[in-house]
């Protein structure tokens, strides 16, 4: 049983006996928790890491802001990726870019998509 009033020193000793290690996580600017339809954002949080039975438990304290996820964020595809897909699939840069946009930037999927559409058009 834990006594009602316990000094921080006694609490540390008890936690050590139980195998619980606690440390402050320094330098955290933002914590984002992604949900299905939104994000929870904690700016300038106080974050504590507790190691309990081989598992990490993070405690996050701070003001929370909920924001909607922008479904139509512009997908930035590097030109090197576009050129690689165009060369591998034997198509134009524009066709390669469209295929990469359709596949969410997945190079292998874009190449397969272009090659399969090329074979069906013959």
PDB file of C-alpha atoms in Angstrom:
ATOM      1  CA  UNK A   1       0.000   0.000   0.000  1.00  0.00           C
ATOM      2  CA  UNK A   2       1.230   3.504  -0.775  1.00  0.00           C
ATOM      3  CA  UNK A   3       1.038   5.985   2.114  1.00  0.00           C
ATOM      4  CA  UNK A   4      -1.135   9.074   1.584  1.00  0.00           C
ATOM      5  CA  UNK A   5       1.672  11.583   2.036  1.00  0.00           C
ATOM      6  CA  UNK A   6       4.948  10.615   0.504  1.00  0.00           C
ATOM      7  CA  UNK A   7       8.037  12.710  -0.036  1.00  0.00           C
ATOM      8  CA  UNK A   8       9.454  12.930  -3.578  1.00  0.00           C
ATOM      9  CA  UNK A   9      12.529  11.043  -2.331  1.00  0.00           C
ATOM     10  CA  UNK A  10      10.400   8.154  -1.044  1.00  0.00           C
ATOM     11  CA  UNK A  11       8.367   8.139  -4.255  1.00  0.00           C
ATOM     12  CA  UNK A  12      11.549   7.879  -6.355  1.00  0.00           C
ATOM     13  CA  UNK A  13      12.813   5.009  -4.191  1.00  0.00           C
ATOM     14  CA  UNK A  14       9.494   3.158  -4.490  1.00  0.00           C
ATOM     15  CA  UNK A  15       9.387   3.647  -8.259  1.00  0.00           C
ATOM     16  CA  UNK A  16      12.960   2.366  -8.567  1.00  0.00           C
ATOM     17  CA  UNK A  17      11.987  -0.760  -6.612  1.00  0.00           C
ATOM     18  CA  UNK A  18       9.063  -1.274  -9.009  1.00  0.00           C
ATOM     19  CA  UNK A  19      11.370  -0.937 -12.029  1.00  0.00           C
ATOM     20  CA  UNK A  20       9.908   2.362 -13.242  1.00  0.00           C
ATOM     21  CA  UNK A  21      12.326   4.880 -14.745  1.00  0.00           C
ATOM     22  CA  UNK A  22      11.211   8.446 -15.456  1.00  0.00           C
ATOM     23  CA  UNK A  23      12.959  11.098 -17.509  1.00  0.00           C
ATOM     24  CA  UNK A  24      12.010  14.446 -19.007  1.00  0.00           C
ATOM     25  CA  UNK A  25      12.161  14.596 -22.832  1.00  0.00           C
ATOM     26  CA  UNK A  26      13.878  17.895 -23.675  1.00  0.00           C
ATOM     27  CA  UNK A  27      13.552  20.000 -26.815  1.00  0.00           C
ATOM     28  CA  UNK A  28      10.035  18.921 -27.836  1.00  0.00           C
ATOM     29  CA  UNK A  29       8.363  21.653 -29.904  1.00  0.00           C
ATOM     30  CA  UNK A  30       5.183  19.886 -30.990  1.00  0.00           C
ATOM     31  CA  UNK A  31       3.338  16.588 -30.552  1.00  0.00           C
ATOM     32  CA  UNK A  32       0.861  15.470 -33.228  1.00  0.00           C
ATOM     33  CA  UNK A  33      -1.620  12.646 -32.694  1.00  0.00           C
ATOM     34  CA  UNK A  34      -3.191  11.633 -36.006  1.00  0.00           C
ATOM     35  CA  UNK A  35      -6.796  10.429 -35.845  1.00  0.00           C
ATOM     36  CA  UNK A  36      -8.907   9.128 -38.748  1.00  0.00           C
ATOM     37  CA  UNK A  37     -10.484  12.485 -39.517  1.00  0.00           C
ATOM     38  CA  UNK A  38      -8.378  15.043 -37.650  1.00  0.00           C
ATOM     39  CA  UNK A  39      -5.169  15.721 -35.741  1.00  0.00           C
ATOM     40  CA  UNK A  40      -4.567  16.694 -32.141  1.00  0.00           C
ATOM     41  CA  UNK A  41      -1.674  19.157 -31.921  1.00  0.00           C
ATOM     42  CA  UNK A  42       0.083  20.028 -28.671  1.00  0.00           C
ATOM     43  CA  UNK A  43       2.439  22.999 -29.093  1.00  0.00           C
ATOM     44  CA  UNK A  44       5.386  23.458 -26.693  1.00  0.00           C
ATOM     45  CA  UNK A  45       4.412  20.421 -24.612  1.00  0.00           C
ATOM     46  CA  UNK A  46       6.028  19.098 -21.477  1.00  0.00           C
ATOM     47  CA  UNK A  47       6.846  15.457 -22.298  1.00  0.00           C
ATOM     48  CA  UNK A  48       7.861  12.806 -19.777  1.00  0.00           C
ATOM     49  CA  UNK A  49       9.058   9.297 -20.664  1.00  0.00           C
ATOM     50  CA  UNK A  50       8.333   6.452 -18.260  1.00  0.00           C
ATOM     51  CA  UNK A  51       9.926   3.057 -18.844  1.00  0.00           C
ATOM     52  CA  UNK A  52       7.745   0.391 -17.274  1.00  0.00           C
ATOM     53  CA  UNK A  53       8.234  -3.366 -17.773  1.00  0.00           C
ATOM     54  CA  UNK A  54      10.165  -2.857 -21.011  1.00  0.00           C
ATOM     55  CA  UNK A  55       7.548  -0.523 -22.469  1.00  0.00           C
ATOM     56  CA  UNK A  56       7.774   3.216 -23.098  1.00  0.00           C
ATOM     57  CA  UNK A  57       4.953   5.387 -21.785  1.00  0.00           C
ATOM     58  CA  UNK A  58       4.888   9.036 -22.848  1.00  0.00           C
ATOM     59  CA  UNK A  59       3.011  11.637 -20.835  1.00  0.00           C
ATOM     60  CA  UNK A  60       2.231  14.822 -22.785  1.00  0.00           C
ATOM     61  CA  UNK A  61       1.058  17.985 -21.020  1.00  0.00           C
ATOM     62  CA  UNK A  62       0.013  21.178 -22.780  1.00  0.00           C
ATOM     63  CA  UNK A  63      -2.708  23.035 -24.644  1.00  0.00           C
ATOM     64  CA  UNK A  64      -4.347  20.885 -27.326  1.00  0.00           C
ATOM     65  CA  UNK A  65      -5.670  22.101 -30.649  1.00  0.00           C
ATOM     66  CA  UNK A  66      -7.771  19.932 -32.972  1.00  0.00           C
ATOM     67  CA  UNK A  67      -7.347  20.506 -36.691  1.00  0.00           C
ATOM     68  CA  UNK A  68      -8.924  18.861 -39.714  1.00  0.00           C
ATOM     69  CA  UNK A  69      -6.737  16.800 -42.008  1.00  0.00           C
ATOM     70  CA  UNK A  70      -6.418  18.433 -45.406  1.00  0.00           C
ATOM     71  CA  UNK A  71      -7.226  15.517 -47.708  1.00  0.00           C
ATOM     72  CA  UNK A  72      -6.167  17.373 -50.798  1.00  0.00           C
ATOM     73  CA  UNK A  73      -2.661  18.332 -49.734  1.00  0.00           C
ATOM     74  CA  UNK A  74      -0.489  18.816 -52.764  1.00  0.00           C
ATOM     75  CA  UNK A  75       1.660  15.733 -53.268  1.00  0.00           C
ATOM     76  CA  UNK A  76       5.212  16.878 -53.916  1.00  0.00           C
ATOM     77  CA  UNK A  77       6.953  14.457 -56.246  1.00  0.00           C
ATOM     78  CA  UNK A  78      10.675  15.028 -56.845  1.00  0.00           C
ATOM     79  CA  UNK A  79      11.718  15.508 -60.478  1.00  0.00           C
ATOM     80  CA  UNK A  80      14.249  12.658 -60.085  1.00  0.00           C
ATOM     81  CA  UNK A  81      11.355  10.277 -59.316  1.00  0.00           C
ATOM     82  CA  UNK A  82       9.380  11.492 -62.333  1.00  0.00           C
ATOM     83  CA  UNK A  83      12.405  11.065 -64.611  1.00  0.00           C
ATOM     84  CA  UNK A  84      13.116   7.589 -63.239  1.00  0.00           C
ATOM     85  CA  UNK A  85       9.526   6.431 -63.814  1.00  0.00           C
ATOM     86  CA  UNK A  86       9.499   7.945 -67.321  1.00  0.00           C
ATOM     87  CA  UNK A  87      12.764   6.182 -68.225  1.00  0.00           C
ATOM     88  CA  UNK A  88      11.739   2.822 -66.739  1.00  0.00           C
ATOM     89  CA  UNK A  89       8.280   2.809 -68.321  1.00  0.00           C
ATOM     90  CA  UNK A  90       9.326   4.433 -71.610  1.00  0.00           C
ATOM     91  CA  UNK A  91       6.785   7.270 -71.358  1.00  0.00           C
ATOM     92  CA  UNK A  92       6.816  11.073 -71.311  1.00  0.00           C
ATOM     93  CA  UNK A  93       7.500  13.157 -68.204  1.00  0.00           C
ATOM     94  CA  UNK A  94       3.827  14.242 -68.063  1.00  0.00           C
ATOM     95  CA  UNK A  95       2.580  10.641 -68.199  1.00  0.00           C
ATOM     96  CA  UNK A  96       5.049   9.621 -65.495  1.00  0.00           C
ATOM     97  CA  UNK A  97       3.956  12.526 -63.266  1.00  0.00           C
ATOM     98  CA  UNK A  98       0.263  11.625 -63.658  1.00  0.00           C
ATOM     99  CA  UNK A  99       0.985   7.993 -62.802  1.00  0.00           C
ATOM    100  CA  UNK A 100       2.937   9.021 -59.691  1.00  0.00           C
ATOM    101  CA  UNK A 101       0.065  11.274 -58.594  1.00  0.00           C
ATOM    102  CA  UNK A 102      -2.413   8.405 -59.074  1.00  0.00           C
ATOM    103  CA  UNK A 103      -0.273   6.046 -56.989  1.00  0.00           C
ATOM    104  CA  UNK A 104       0.473   8.557 -54.233  1.00  0.00           C
ATOM    105  CA  UNK A 105       4.152   8.814 -55.179  1.00  0.00           C
ATOM    106  CA  UNK A 106       4.799   5.044 -55.213  1.00  0.00           C
ATOM    107  CA  UNK A 107       7.515   4.531 -57.863  1.00  0.00           C
ATOM    108  CA  UNK A 108       7.041   0.797 -58.387  1.00  0.00           C
ATOM    109  CA  UNK A 109       3.249   1.088 -58.634  1.00  0.00           C
ATOM    110  CA  UNK A 110       3.547   3.958 -61.118  1.00  0.00           C
ATOM    111  CA  UNK A 111       5.919   1.976 -63.353  1.00  0.00           C
ATOM    112  CA  UNK A 112       3.659  -1.088 -63.237  1.00  0.00           C
ATOM    113  CA  UNK A 113       0.602   1.046 -63.996  1.00  0.00           C
ATOM    114  CA  UNK A 114       2.270   2.655 -66.999  1.00  0.00           C
ATOM    115  CA  UNK A 115       3.657  -0.629 -68.336  1.00  0.00           C
ATOM    116  CA  UNK A 116       0.306  -2.391 -67.972  1.00  0.00           C
ATOM    117  CA  UNK A 117      -1.573   0.436 -69.698  1.00  0.00           C
ATOM    118  CA  UNK A 118       1.078   0.454 -72.418  1.00  0.00           C
ATOM    119  CA  UNK A 119       0.624  -3.304 -72.993  1.00  0.00           C
ATOM    120  CA  UNK A 120      -3.176  -3.075 -73.137  1.00  0.00           C
ATOM    121  CA  UNK A 121      -3.070  -0.243 -75.685  1.00  0.00           C
ATOM    122  CA  UNK A 122      -1.015  -2.340 -78.137  1.00  0.00           C
TER     123      UNK A 122
END
